[in-house]
């Protein structure tokens, strides 16, 4: 069976410090990978998605970046955190088979709560 | 404006039915989803419906789709306190990269 792991689960960082959140998927290959942010009282904002190693699409301009060094590893980073970066970060994956029926179901990790002080 | 809209809160009494509503704007939406998020956790897919369907039932859950009005609803029968969570409506379009667009989520509060 497939599993997705995110860490750390909770993070408190000062403004201006760096960030690294890691996400790993097991039990599947060539997944599409996603990073979402959920700010308090707001919905899910798609930050990045990746359809393959080294392929990153950014949905919103920000001081965050993403990398996919391995097929099942997705990393969210920042060189200098802002107060507005606080939120709940969710990694997700789905499979996409061209030419076949795909439901588009996303499988989410448990989330990483980031507080920037 | 947002592509997917939901009311933010719903409060019901235990044992009653809950109906969570959602409207979307993209008429080419192929898949519509309901996800559930429990406190401090990620989202889990509850159910989904293809755009060529009007209704889907799965135990206590009933999904109704009105394509003309671009309206999706989720009915939970015999709501329990364990159903308290945030429910997200989402849509995606076939043929693209299947990136769903999520609503803001409806917080369902179930009173004993």
XYZ file of C-alpha atoms in Angstrom, chain A residues 32 34 36 38 41-44 46 49 59 88 90 96 100-106 108-111 113, chain B residues 8 31 33 35 37 40-45 48 50 86 88 92 94 96-100 102-105:
52
model
C 2.470 13.711 -9.143
C 1.939 18.786 -4.535
C -0.423 23.191 -0.413
C -3.674 26.242 4.498
C -9.647 30.493 8.152
C -8.759 30.053 4.511
C -8.867 27.249 2.025
C -6.080 25.346 0.397
C -1.584 25.301 -4.194
C 3.392 20.716 -8.079
C 1.504 28.501 -8.780
C -0.350 24.500 7.795
C 0.239 19.857 3.265
C -1.747 10.037 -13.391
C -6.458 5.871 -18.807
C -9.289 6.885 -16.554
C -7.973 8.859 -13.613
C -10.090 9.938 -10.688
C -7.686 12.708 -9.686
C -7.923 11.724 -6.025
C -5.249 13.395 -3.924
C -2.527 13.948 1.686
C 0.129 13.782 4.345
C -0.616 14.687 7.937
C 0.649 18.225 7.516
C 2.347 23.368 11.127
C -17.830 28.505 6.183
C -14.724 15.394 -11.348
C -14.951 15.781 -4.781
C -12.739 15.823 1.241
C -10.214 17.234 7.311
C -4.664 18.921 12.902
C -4.647 16.354 10.110
C -4.463 16.172 6.361
C -7.425 15.788 4.035
C -9.017 12.483 3.144
C -11.251 11.869 0.183
C -16.343 11.921 -5.644
C -18.334 12.252 -12.231
C -13.932 20.634 7.880
C -13.846 20.679 1.342
C -10.904 19.145 -11.444
C -10.103 15.863 -17.202
C -5.216 18.515 -17.593
C -2.836 17.695 -14.820
C -5.767 16.874 -12.538
C -4.984 19.644 -10.105
C -8.180 20.141 -8.147
C -10.595 23.571 -3.544
C -13.206 25.635 -1.798
C -12.470 27.270 1.536
C -14.024 24.429 3.481
